[in-house]
Short mmCIF file of C-alpha atoms in Angstrom, two decimals:
data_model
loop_
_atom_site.label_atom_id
_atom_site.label_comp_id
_atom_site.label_asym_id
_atom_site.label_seq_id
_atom_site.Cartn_x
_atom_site.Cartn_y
_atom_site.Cartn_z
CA UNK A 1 22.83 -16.56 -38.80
CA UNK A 2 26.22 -18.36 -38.29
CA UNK A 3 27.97 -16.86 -40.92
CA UNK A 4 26.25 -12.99 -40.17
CA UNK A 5 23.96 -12.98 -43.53
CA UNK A 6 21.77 -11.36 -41.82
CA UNK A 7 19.36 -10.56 -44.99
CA UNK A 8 19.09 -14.09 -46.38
CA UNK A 9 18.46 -15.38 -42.82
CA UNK A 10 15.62 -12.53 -42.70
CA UNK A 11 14.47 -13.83 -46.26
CA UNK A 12 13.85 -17.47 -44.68
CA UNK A 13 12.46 -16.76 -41.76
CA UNK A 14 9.68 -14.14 -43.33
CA UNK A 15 9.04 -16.71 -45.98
CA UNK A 16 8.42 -19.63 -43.49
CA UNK A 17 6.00 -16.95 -41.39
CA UNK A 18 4.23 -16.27 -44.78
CA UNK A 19 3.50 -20.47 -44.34
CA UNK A 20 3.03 -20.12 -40.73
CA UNK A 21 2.41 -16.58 -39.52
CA UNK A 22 2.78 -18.12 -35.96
CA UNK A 23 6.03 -19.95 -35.85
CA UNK A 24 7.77 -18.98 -32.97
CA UNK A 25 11.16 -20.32 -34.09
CA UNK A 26 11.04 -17.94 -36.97
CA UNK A 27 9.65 -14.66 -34.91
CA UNK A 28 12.51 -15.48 -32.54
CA UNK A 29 14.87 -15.62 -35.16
CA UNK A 30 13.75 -12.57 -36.34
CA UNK A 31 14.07 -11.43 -33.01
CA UNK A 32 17.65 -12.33 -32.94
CA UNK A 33 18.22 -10.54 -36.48
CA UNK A 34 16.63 -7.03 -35.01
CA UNK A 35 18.77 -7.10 -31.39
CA UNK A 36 22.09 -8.04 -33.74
CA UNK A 37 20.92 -4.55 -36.22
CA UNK A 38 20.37 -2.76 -32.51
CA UNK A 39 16.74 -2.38 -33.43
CA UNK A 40 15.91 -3.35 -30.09
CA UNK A 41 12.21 -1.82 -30.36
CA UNK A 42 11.45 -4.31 -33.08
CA UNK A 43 13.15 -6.83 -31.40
CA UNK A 44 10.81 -6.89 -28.64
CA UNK A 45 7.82 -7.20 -31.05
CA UNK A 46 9.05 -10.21 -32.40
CA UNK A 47 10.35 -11.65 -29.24
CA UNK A 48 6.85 -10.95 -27.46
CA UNK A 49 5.04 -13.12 -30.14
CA UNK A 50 7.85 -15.71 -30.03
CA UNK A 51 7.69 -16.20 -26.47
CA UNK A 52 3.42 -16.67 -26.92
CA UNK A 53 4.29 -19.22 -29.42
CA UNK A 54 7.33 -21.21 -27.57
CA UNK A 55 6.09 -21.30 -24.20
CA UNK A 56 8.60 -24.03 -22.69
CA UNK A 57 11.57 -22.11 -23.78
CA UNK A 58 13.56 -20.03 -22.10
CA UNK A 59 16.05 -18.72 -24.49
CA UNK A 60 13.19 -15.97 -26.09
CA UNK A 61 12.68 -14.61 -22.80
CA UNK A 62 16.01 -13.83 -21.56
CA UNK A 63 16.40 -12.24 -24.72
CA UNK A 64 13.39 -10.05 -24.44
CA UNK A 65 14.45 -9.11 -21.28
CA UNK A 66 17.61 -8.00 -22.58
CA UNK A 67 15.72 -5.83 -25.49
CA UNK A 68 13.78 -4.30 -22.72
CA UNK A 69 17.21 -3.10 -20.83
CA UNK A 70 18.37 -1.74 -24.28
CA UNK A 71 15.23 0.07 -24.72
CA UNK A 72 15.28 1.96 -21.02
CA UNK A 73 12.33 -0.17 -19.25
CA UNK A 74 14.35 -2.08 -16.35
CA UNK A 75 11.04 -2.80 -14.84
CA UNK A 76 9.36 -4.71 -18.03
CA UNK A 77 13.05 -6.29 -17.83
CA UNK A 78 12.82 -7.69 -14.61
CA UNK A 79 9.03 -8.61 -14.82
CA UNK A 80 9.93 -11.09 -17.66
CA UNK A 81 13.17 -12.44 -15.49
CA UNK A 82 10.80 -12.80 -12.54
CA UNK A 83 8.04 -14.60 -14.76
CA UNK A 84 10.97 -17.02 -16.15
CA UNK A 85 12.17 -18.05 -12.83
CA UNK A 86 8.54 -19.31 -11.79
CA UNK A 87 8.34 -21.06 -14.64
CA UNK A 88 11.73 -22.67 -14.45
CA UNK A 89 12.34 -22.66 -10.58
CA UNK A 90 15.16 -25.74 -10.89
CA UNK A 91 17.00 -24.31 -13.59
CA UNK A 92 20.17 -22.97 -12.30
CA UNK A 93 20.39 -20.10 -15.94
CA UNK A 94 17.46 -18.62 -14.80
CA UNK A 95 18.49 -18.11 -11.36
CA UNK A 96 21.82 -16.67 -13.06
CA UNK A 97 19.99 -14.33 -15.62
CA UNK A 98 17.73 -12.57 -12.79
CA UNK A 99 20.86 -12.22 -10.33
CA UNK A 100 22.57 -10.31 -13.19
CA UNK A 101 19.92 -7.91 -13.61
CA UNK A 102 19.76 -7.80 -9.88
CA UNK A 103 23.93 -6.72 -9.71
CA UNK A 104 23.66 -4.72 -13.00
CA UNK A 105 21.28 -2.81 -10.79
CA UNK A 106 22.00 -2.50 -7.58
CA UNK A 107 20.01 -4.69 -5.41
CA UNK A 108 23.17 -6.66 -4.17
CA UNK A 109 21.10 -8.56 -1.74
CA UNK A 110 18.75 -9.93 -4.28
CA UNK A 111 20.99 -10.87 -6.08
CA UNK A 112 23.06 -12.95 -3.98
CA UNK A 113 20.13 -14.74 -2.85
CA UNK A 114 19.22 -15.42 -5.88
CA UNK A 115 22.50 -16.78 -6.71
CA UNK A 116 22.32 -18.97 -3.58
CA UNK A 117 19.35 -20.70 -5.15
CA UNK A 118 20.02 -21.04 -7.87
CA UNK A 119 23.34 -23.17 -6.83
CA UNK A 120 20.51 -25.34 -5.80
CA UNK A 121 20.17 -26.29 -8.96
CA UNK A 122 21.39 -29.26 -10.77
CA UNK A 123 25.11 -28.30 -11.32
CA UNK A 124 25.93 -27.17 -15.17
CA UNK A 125 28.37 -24.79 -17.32
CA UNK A 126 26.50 -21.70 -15.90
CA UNK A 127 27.34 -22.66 -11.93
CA UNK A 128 30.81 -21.52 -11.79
CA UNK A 129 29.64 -18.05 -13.46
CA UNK A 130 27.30 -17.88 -10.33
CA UNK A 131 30.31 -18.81 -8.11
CA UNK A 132 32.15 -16.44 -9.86
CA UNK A 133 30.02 -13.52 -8.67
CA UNK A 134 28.81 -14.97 -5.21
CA UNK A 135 32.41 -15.04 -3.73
CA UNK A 136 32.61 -11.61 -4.75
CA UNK A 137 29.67 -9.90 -2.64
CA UNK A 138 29.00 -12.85 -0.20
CA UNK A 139 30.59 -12.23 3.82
CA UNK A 140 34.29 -13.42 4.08
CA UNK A 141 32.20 -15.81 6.99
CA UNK A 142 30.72 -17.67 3.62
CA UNK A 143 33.56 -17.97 1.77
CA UNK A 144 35.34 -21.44 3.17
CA UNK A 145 31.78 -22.84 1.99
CA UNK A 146 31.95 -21.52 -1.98
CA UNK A 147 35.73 -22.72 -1.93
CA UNK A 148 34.77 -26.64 -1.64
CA UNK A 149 32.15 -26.02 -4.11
CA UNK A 150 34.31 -24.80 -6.49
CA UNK A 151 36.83 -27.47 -6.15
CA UNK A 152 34.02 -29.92 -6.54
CA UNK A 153 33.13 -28.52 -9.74
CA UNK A 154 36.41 -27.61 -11.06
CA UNK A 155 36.98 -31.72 -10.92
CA UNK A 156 34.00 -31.88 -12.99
CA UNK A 157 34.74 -29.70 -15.52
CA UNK A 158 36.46 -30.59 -19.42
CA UNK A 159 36.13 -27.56 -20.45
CA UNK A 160 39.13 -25.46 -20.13
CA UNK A 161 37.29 -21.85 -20.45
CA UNK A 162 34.94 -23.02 -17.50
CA UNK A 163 38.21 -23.60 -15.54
CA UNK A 164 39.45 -20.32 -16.09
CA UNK A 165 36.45 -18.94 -14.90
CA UNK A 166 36.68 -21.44 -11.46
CA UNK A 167 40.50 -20.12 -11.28
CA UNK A 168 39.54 -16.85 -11.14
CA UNK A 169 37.18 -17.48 -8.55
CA UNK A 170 39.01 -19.23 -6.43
CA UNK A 171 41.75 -16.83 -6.59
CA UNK A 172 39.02 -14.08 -5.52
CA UNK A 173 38.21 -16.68 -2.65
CA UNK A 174 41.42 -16.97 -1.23
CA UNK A 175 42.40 -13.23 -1.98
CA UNK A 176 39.13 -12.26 0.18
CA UNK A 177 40.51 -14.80 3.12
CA UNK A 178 44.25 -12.89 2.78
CA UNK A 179 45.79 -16.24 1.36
CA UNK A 180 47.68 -13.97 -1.29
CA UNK A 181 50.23 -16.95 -2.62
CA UNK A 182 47.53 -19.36 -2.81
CA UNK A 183 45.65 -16.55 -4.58
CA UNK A 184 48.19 -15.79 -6.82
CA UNK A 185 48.16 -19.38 -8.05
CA UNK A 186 45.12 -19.56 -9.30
CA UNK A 187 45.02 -16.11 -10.94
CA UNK A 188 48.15 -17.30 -12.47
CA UNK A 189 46.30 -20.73 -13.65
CA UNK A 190 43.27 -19.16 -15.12
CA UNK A 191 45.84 -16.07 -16.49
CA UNK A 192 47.91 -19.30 -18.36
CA UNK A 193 45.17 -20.97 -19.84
CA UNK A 194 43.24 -17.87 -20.74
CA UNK A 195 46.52 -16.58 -22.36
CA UNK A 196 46.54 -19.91 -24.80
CA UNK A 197 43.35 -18.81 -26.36
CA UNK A 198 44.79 -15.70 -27.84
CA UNK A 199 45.67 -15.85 -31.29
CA UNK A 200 48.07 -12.77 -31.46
CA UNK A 201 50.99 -10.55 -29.14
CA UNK A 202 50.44 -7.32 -27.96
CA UNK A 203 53.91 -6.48 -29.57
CA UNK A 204 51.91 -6.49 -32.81
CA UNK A 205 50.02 -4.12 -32.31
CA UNK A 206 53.18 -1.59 -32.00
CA UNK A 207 53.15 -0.95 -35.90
CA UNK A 208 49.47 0.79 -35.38
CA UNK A 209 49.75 3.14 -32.77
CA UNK A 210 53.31 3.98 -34.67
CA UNK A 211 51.04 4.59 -37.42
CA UNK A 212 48.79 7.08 -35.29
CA UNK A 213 51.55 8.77 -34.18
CA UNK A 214 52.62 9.57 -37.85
CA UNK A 215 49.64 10.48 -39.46
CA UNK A 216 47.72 12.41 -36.21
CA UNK A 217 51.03 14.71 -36.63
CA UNK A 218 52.08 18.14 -35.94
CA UNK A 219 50.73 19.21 -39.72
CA UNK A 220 47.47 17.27 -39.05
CA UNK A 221 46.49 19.10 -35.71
CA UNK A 222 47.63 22.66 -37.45
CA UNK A 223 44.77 22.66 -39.99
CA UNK A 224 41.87 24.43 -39.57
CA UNK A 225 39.15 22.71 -37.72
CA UNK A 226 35.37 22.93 -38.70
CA UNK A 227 33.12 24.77 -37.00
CA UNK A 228 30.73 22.48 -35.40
CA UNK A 229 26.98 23.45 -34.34
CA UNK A 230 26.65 21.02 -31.40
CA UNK A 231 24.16 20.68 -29.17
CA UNK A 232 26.17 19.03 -26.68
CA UNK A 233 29.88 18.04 -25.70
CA UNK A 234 30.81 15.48 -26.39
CA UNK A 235 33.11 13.92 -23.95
CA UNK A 236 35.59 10.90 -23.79
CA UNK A 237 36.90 8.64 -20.79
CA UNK A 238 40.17 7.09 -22.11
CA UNK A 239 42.97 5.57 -20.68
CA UNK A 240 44.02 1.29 -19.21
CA UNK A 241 41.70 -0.84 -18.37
CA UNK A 242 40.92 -0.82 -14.60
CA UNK A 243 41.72 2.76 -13.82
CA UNK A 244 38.48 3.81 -12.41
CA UNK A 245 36.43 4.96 -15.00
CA UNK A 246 33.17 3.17 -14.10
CA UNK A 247 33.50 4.75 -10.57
CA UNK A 248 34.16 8.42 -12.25
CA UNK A 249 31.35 7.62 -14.86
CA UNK A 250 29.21 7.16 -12.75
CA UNK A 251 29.91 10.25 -10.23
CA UNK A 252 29.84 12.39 -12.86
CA UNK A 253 26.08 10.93 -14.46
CA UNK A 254 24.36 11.88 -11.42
CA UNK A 255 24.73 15.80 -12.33
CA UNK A 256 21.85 17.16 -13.89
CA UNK A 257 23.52 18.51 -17.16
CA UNK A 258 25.59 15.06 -17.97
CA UNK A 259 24.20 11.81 -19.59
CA UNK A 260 26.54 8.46 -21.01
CA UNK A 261 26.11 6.55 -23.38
CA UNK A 262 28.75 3.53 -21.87
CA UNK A 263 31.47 1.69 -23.58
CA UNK A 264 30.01 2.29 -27.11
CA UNK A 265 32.28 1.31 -29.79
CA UNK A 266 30.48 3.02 -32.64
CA UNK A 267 33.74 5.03 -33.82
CA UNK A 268 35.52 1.65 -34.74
CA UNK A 269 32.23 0.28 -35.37
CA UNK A 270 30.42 2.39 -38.13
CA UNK A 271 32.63 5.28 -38.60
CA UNK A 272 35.68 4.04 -39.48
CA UNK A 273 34.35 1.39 -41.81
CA UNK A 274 32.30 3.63 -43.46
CA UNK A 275 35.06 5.79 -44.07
CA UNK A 276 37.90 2.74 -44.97
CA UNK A 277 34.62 1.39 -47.66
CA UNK A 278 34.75 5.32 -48.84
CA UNK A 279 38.45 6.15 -49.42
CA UNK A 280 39.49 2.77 -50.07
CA UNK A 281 42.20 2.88 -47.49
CA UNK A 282 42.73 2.08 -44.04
CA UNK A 283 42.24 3.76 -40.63
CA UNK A 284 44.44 6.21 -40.04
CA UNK A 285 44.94 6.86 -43.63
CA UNK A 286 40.79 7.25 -44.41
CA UNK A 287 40.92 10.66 -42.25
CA UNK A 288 43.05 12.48 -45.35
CA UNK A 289 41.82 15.34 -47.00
CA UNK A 290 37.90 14.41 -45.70
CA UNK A 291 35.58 17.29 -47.02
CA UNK A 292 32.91 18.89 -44.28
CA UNK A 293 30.24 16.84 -45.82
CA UNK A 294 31.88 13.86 -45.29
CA UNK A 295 32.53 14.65 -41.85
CA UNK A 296 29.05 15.80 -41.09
CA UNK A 297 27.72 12.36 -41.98
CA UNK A 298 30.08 11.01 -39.48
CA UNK A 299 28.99 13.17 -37.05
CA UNK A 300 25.35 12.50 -37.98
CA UNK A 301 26.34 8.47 -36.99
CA UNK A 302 27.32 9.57 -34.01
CA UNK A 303 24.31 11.60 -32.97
CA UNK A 304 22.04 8.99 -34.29
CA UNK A 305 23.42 6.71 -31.99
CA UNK A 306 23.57 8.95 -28.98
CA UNK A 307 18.95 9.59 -29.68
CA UNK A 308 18.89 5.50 -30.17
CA UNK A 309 20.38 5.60 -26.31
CA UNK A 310 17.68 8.25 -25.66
CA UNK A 311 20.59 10.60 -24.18
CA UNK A 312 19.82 14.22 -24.60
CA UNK A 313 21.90 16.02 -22.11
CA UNK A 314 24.27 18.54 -22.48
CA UNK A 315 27.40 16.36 -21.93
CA UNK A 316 27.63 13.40 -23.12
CA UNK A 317 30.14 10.56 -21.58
CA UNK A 318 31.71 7.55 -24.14
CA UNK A 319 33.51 5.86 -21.61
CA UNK A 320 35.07 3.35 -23.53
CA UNK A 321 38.88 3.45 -22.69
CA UNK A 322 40.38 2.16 -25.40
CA UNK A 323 39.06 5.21 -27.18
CA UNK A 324 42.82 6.69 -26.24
CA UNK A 325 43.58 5.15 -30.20
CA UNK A 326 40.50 7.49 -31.37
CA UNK A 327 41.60 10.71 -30.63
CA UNK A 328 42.71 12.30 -33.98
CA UNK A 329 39.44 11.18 -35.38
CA UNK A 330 37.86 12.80 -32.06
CA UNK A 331 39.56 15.90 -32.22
CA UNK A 332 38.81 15.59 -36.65
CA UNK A 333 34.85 15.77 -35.53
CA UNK A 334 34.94 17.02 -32.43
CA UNK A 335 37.39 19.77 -32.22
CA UNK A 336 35.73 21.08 -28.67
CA UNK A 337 35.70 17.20 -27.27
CA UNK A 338 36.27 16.65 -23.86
CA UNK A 339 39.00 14.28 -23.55
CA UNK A 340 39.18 13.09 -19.67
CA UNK A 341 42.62 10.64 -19.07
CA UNK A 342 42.58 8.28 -16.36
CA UNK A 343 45.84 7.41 -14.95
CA UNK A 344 46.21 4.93 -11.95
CA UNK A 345 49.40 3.28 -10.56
CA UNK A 346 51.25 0.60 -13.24
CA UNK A 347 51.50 -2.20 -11.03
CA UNK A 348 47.99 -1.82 -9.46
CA UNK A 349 46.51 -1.72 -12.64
CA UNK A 350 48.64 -4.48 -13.93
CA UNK A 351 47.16 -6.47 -10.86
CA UNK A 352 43.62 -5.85 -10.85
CA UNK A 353 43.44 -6.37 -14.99
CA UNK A 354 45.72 -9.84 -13.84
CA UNK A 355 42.63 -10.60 -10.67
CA UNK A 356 39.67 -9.90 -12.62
CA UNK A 357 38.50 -12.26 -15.92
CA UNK A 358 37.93 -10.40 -19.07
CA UNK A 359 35.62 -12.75 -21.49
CA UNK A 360 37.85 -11.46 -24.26
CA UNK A 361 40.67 -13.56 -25.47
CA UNK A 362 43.34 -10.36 -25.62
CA UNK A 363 46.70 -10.96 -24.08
CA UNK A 364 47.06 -7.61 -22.46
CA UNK A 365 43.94 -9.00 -20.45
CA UNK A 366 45.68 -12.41 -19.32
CA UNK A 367 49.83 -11.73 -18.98
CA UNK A 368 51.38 -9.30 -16.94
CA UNK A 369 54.33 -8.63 -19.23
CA UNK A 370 51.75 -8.33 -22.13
CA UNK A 371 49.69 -5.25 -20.16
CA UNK A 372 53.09 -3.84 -19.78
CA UNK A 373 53.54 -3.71 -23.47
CA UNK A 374 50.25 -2.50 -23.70
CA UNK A 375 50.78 -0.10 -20.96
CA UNK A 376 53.82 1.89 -22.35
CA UNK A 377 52.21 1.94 -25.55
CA UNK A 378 48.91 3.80 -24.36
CA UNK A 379 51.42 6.20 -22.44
CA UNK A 380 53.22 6.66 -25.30
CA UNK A 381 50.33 7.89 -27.69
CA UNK A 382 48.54 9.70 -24.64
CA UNK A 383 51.77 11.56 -24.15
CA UNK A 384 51.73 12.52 -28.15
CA UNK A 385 47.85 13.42 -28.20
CA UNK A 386 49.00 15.59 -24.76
CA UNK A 387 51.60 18.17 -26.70
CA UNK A 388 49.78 18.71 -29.68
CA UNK A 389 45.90 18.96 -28.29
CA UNK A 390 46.50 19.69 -24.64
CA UNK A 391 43.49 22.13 -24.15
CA UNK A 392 41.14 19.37 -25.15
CA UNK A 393 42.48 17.07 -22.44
CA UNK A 394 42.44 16.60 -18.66
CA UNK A 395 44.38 13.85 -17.28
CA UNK A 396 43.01 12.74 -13.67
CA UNK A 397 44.76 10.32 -11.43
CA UNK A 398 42.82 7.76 -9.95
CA UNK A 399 44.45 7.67 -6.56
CA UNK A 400 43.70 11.30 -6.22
CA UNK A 401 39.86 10.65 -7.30
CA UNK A 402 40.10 8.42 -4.55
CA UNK A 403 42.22 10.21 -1.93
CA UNK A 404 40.12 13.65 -2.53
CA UNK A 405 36.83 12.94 -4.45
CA UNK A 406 35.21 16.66 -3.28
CA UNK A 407 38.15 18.59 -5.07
CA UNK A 408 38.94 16.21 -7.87
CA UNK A 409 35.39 15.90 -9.23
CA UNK A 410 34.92 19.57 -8.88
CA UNK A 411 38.02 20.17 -11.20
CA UNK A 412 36.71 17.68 -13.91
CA UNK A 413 33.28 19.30 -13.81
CA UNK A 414 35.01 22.92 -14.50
CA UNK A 415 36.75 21.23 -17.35
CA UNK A 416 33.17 20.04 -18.54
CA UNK A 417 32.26 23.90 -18.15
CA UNK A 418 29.70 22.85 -15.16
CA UNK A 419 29.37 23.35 -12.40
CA UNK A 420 29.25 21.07 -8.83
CA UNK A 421 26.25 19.28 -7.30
CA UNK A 422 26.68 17.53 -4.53
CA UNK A 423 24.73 14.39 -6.05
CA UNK A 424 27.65 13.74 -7.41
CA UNK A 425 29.82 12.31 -4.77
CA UNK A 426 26.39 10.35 -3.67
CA UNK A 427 26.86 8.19 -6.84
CA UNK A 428 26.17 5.01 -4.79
CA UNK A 429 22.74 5.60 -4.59
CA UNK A 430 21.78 5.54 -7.89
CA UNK A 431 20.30 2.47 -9.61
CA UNK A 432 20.89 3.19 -13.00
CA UNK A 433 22.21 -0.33 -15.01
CA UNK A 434 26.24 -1.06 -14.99
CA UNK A 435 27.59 -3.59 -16.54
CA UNK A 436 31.06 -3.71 -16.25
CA UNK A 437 33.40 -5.60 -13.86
CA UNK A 438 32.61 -2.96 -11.11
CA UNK A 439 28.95 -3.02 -11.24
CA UNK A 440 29.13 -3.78 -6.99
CA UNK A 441 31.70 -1.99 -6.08
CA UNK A 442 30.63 1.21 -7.35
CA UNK A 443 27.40 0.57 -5.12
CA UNK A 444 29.29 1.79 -2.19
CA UNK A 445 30.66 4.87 -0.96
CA UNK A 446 34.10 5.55 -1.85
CA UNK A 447 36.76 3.14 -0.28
CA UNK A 448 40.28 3.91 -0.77
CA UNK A 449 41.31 -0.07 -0.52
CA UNK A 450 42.31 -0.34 -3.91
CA UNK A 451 45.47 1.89 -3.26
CA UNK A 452 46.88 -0.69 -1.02
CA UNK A 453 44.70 -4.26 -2.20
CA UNK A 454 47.43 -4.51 -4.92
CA UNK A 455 50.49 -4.53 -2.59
CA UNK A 456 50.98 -8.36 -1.23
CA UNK A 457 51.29 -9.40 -4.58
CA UNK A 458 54.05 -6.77 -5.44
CA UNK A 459 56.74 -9.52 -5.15
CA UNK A 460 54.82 -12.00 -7.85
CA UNK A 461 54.32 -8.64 -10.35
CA UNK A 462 57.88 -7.93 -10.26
CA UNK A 463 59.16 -11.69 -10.55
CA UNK A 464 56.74 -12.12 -13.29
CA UNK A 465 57.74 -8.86 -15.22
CA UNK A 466 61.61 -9.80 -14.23
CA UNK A 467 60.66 -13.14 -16.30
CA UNK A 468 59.93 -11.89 -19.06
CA UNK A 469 62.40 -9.26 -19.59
CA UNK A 470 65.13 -12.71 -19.19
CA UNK A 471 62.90 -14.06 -21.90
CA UNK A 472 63.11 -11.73 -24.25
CA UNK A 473 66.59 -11.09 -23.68
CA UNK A 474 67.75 -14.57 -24.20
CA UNK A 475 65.34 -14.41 -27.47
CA UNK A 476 67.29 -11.98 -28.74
CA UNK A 477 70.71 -12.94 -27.83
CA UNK A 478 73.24 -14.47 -30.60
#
């Protein structure tokens, strides 16, 4: 399982349940095999007997609850979360499991009281994660409380990824209470540390989207496109981290005519490996010369995995923004894809990727000069995409989203050929699942904070960016 062998792990554990048809430890492996394959349905078969058979473990359950999320059934989800929690009232990752499902939902109250318990607990790894999400929805009254706390655990914590996470929530803490330097310092702490973990620069990542630029060229757009029998449009949120496109996902979901299908990463996932295996070469380079039944397969991959979502609307959203690198292989098997580019101000994007902890270990997600390479780079490309397949892309500006949501959604909805509903701007309401890092803010109304929230720590993004231009320069000087 370690080393992803997934069929000789499958091998074992069927040939220890031909011994033992009722060893849980192998129907939970199995378990594990089917939600790693995304065949979440089978999944929950195995993880239902595994659960029968390991009754003082918790680990099958909070998987099957996760199957039952995948699979559209929130409320078998949460009945299995609930059951856990009586079983296991003093463990403090039970608590944290149902207050996810709680936030990923909606119910912002439950789940802060169920974080509150659950801090109750005997202390462990998982209680800064609850910290982490408590100082973020609990009253500014609360937060001198959930300060000390985290200072008392950050003292007893080795591990240096659980102090990132205790950085970043302390910076939250003291942003929350308008103590921007002290802020600042911690965001920069857990930023540093975080940053250590990476294993590569952004600056290395130049040579690709060069690469993009030359082969998704002038001659590349002019060829004739195939003429695609779709069902539905398919439709693309791209653009920087933190520019809004949880908040305009989930506007835009609440028409009747448009479904998402979330981050989903099967173009880099499935498509372009199949196609690298195929040609023998590597992305960009596997999109030359494909024939129409190669790219009908691809588009069959995608359409599987938009019926294993069970999304059947006439738009369909990927909101994954680093799709922005996808866009020649859109436009290859899409040619009428919606592309929809958000744009946001540099330095409060730059601030609110620098505030908020991304689990992965990318430096664009953990160094301000980084994002800026990153930054430019996604202009760059977006700016190339722009002059030679401009009728297949509207860019929208985040601050005007927020400044005049009425107008701006209307104008994105005529670019998805549709027209308003007034559901739309009542997004809030909704309880559909979110899981990104605005799952609670997007359960309010729209507040137009964010275009000013950025601004005390203007002075620490320029001296920071100022630093590493001197940096660089005396890198480079004889």
């Amino acid at each position: 399982m370690e080393e992803n062998k997934l069929r000789e792990a499958e091998f074992m554990f069927k040939a220890i349940l031909k011994e033992n048809n009722n060893n849980g430890s192998a129907l939970f492996g199995l378990g594990r095999i089917c939600i790693r394959l995304e065949d979440f349905d089978s999944a929950i078969y195995y993880l239902r007997r595994a659960c029968e058979h390991l009754p003082k473990m918790l680990d099958p359950l909070f998987a099957l609850a996760h199957c039952f999320n995948q699979v559209g059934s929130p409320v078998d989800a949460k009945t299995v979360l609930e059951y856990t929690l009586s079983i296991a009232k003093h463990n403090a990752q039970a608590h944290y499991e149902l207050s996810q499902f709680y936030l990923d939902y909606g119910f912002i109250d439950n789940a802060k009281k169920t974080l509150e318990q659950g801090l109750k607990c005997p202390y462990g790894p998982v209680s800064v994660f609850m910290l982490n999400e408590l100082v973020q929805i609990a009253p500014v009254s609360e937060l001198e409380q959930h300060l000390q706390l985290l200072e008392q655990l950050l003292d007893t914590y080795d591990n240096e990824r659980l102090k990132v996470v205790a950085y970043y929530a302390l910076g939250k803490c003291h942003h929350r209470l308008k103590n921007h330097d002290q802020a600042f310092d911690f965001f920069q702490l857990a930023n540093d540390i975080q940053l250590q973990f990476c294993d590569f620069k952004t600056s290395a990542m130049l040579p690709f989207f060069h690469k993009l630029k030359q082969h998704f060229n002038e001659d590349f757009f002019k060829k004739p496109t195939d003429k695609v029998a779709s069902t539905f449009t398919p439709t693309f949120i791209v653009g920087l981290p933190r520019t809004g496109s949880t908040l305009l996902e989930q506007m835009l979901v609440q028409h009747s005519n448009i479904g998402s299908i979330g981050e989903n990463t099967i173009l880099s996932d499935a498509i372009v490996p199949f196609l690298e295996k195929r040609s023998e070469t590597s992305y960009p380079y596997c999109f030359d010369n494909l024939s129409t039944s190669t790219k009908d397969y691809c588009r069959t991959l995608y359409v599987e995995e938009i019926k294993k979502r069970r999304v059947g609307d006439e738009v369909v959203i990927n909101k994954l923004p680093a799709n922005f690198q996808n866009l020649g292989m859109i436009y290859s098997l899409f040619p009428e894809a919606r592309i929809i580019h958000l744009t946001r101000n540099f330095k409060a994007t730059a601030w609110s990727v620098f505030s908020n902890h991304f689990a992965a270990d990318e430096p664009y997600f953990c160094s301000i000069s980084e994002f800026e390479t990153y930054a430019q780079a996604e202009q760059n490309l977006m700016a190339h995409f722009n002059n030679h397949i401009p009728r297949n892309i509207f860019t929208l500006s985040y601050e005007a989203l927020l400044e005049h949501p009425n107008k701006m959604i209307t104008k994105t909805l005529n670019f998805l050929n549709q027209k308003f509903e007034p559901q739309c701007l009542e997004y809030y309401k909704d309880r559909r699942s979110i899981t990104t890092l605005s799952k609670a803010q997007v359960r309010k109304p729209i507040s137009k904070a964010p275009l000013t929230s950025w601004q005390p720590y203007e002075k620490h993004i320029i001296a920071l960016l100022n630093h590493a231009d001197e940096t660089q320069t005396n890198q480079v000087s004889p």
